[in-house]
Coordinates of C-alpha atoms in Angstrom, one line a residue:
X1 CA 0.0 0.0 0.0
X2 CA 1.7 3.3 -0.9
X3 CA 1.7 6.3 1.2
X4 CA -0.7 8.3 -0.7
X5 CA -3.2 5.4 -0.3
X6 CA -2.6 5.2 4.1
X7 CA -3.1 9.2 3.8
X8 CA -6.6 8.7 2.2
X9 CA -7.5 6.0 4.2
X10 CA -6.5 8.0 7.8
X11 CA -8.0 11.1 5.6
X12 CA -11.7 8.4 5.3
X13 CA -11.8 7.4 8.8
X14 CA -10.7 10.8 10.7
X15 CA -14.2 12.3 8.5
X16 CA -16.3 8.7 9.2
X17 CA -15.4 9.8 12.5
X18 CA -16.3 12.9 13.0
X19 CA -19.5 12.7 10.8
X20 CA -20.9 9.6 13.2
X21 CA -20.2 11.8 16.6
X22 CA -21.8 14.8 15.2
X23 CA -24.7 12.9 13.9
X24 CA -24.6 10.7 17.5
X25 CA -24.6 13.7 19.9
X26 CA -28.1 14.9 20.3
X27 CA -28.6 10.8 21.1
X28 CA -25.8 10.8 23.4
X29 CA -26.8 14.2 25.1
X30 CA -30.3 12.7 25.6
X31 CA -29.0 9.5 27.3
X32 CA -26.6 11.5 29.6
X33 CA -29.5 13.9 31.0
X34 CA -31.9 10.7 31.1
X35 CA -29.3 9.1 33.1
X36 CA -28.1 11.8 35.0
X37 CA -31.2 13.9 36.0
X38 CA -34.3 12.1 35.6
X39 CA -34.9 12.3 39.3
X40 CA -34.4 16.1 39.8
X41 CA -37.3 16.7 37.0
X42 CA -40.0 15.6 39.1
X43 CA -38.9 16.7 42.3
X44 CA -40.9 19.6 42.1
X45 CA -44.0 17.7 41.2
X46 CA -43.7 15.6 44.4
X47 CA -43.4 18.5 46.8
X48 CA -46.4 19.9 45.0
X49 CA -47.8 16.7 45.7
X50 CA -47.3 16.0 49.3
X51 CA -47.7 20.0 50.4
X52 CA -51.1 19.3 49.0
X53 CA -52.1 16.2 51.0
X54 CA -52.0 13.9 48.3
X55 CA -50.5 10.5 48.3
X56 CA -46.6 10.2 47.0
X57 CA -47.0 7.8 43.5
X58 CA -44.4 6.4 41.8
X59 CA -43.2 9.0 39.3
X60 CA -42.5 7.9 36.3
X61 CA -39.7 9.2 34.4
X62 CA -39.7 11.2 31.5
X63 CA -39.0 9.4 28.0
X64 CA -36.1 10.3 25.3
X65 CA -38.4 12.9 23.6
X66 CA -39.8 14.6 26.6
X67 CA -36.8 14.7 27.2
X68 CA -35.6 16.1 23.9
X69 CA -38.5 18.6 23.9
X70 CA -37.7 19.8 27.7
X71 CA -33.9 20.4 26.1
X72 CA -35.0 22.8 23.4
X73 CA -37.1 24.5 24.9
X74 CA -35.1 25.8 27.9
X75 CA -31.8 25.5 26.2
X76 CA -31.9 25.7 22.3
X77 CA -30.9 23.4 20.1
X78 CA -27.4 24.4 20.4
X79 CA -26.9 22.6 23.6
X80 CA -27.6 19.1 22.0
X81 CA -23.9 19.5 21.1
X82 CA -22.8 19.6 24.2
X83 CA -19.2 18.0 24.9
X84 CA -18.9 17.4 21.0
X85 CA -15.3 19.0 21.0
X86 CA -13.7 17.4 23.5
X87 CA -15.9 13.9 21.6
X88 CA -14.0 15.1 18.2
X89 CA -10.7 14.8 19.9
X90 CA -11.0 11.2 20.6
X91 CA -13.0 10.2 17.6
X92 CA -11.8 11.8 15.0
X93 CA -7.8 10.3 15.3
X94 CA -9.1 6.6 16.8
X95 CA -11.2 6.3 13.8
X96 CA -8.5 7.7 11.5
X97 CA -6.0 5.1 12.9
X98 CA -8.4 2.6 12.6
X99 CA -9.2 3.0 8.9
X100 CA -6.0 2.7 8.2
X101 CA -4.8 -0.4 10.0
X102 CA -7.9 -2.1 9.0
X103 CA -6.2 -1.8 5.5
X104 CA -2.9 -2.1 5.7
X105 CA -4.1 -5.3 7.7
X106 CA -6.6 -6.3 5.3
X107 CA -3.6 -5.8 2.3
X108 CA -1.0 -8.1 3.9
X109 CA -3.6 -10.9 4.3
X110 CA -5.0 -11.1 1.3
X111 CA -1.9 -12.4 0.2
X112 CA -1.7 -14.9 3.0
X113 CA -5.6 -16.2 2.9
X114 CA -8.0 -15.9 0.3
X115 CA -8.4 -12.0 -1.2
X116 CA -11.4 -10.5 0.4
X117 CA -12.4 -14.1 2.5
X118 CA -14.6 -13.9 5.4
X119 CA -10.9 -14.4 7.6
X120 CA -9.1 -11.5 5.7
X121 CA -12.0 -9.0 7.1
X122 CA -12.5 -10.8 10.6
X123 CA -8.7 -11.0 11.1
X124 CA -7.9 -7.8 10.1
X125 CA -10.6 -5.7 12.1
X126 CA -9.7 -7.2 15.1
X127 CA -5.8 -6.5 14.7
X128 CA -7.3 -2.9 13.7
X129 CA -9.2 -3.1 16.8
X130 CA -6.1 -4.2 19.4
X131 CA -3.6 -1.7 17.5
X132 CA -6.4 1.4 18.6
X133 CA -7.1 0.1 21.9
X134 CA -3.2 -0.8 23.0
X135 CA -2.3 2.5 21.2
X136 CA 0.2 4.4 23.4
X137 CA -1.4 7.5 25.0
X138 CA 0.4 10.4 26.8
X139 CA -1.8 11.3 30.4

């Protein structure tokens, strides 16, 4: 594989990347607030509630688009990309790197297996996947 070829395929992955966080972060915004702060919506009801007299029900919590629709209206839709810069710094290069092992991999055992075999794609995304995850990372 020639040089011009790994710089395309780091070039592919680094924008696969970046497009599937930008287009995953509203979800991933969602999730964390579900996760995070369902309890704190409804806290207000069940004062409301009890200061009243009435019984304490279970409260249910609030699904993905109420959720989504409580977001926008008291925070724009801006805020659904929340976090997505520091995201891009992680994505963008892991995906990159993984492209391109993927097919360097992917070129060196197609001459060792069967071109393009079930084996050559197994083999190879999982070498792509252990070169990204035992990648050496300054802290």
């Amino acid at each position: 594989m020639s040089q011009r070829d790994t710089l395309v395929h780091l070039f592919a992955g680094g924008c696969g990347g970046t497009v599937g966080a930008i287009l995953t972060c509203p979800l991933e915004v969602v999730k964390t607030r579900l996760q995070s702060s369902s309890v704190t919506l409804y806290v207000s009801e069940v004062q409301l509630n009890t200061m009243a007299g009435a019984s304490v029900n279970r409260v249910v919590s609030p699904g993905p688009l109420h959720c989504l629709k409580v977001i926008l209206e008291k925070e724009g839709p801006r805020s659904l990309f929340r976090g997505l810069g520091p995201n891009l710094v992680g994505v963008a290069p892991s995906r990159a790197i993984y492209f391109a092992a993927y097919s360097n991999c992917k070129e060196k055992l197609n001459g060792i297996f069967d071109p393009d075999s079930t084996q050559v794609h197994m083999i190879s995304a999982a070498m792509a996947g252990i070169y990204c995850t035992f990648l050496p990372r300054k802290e």
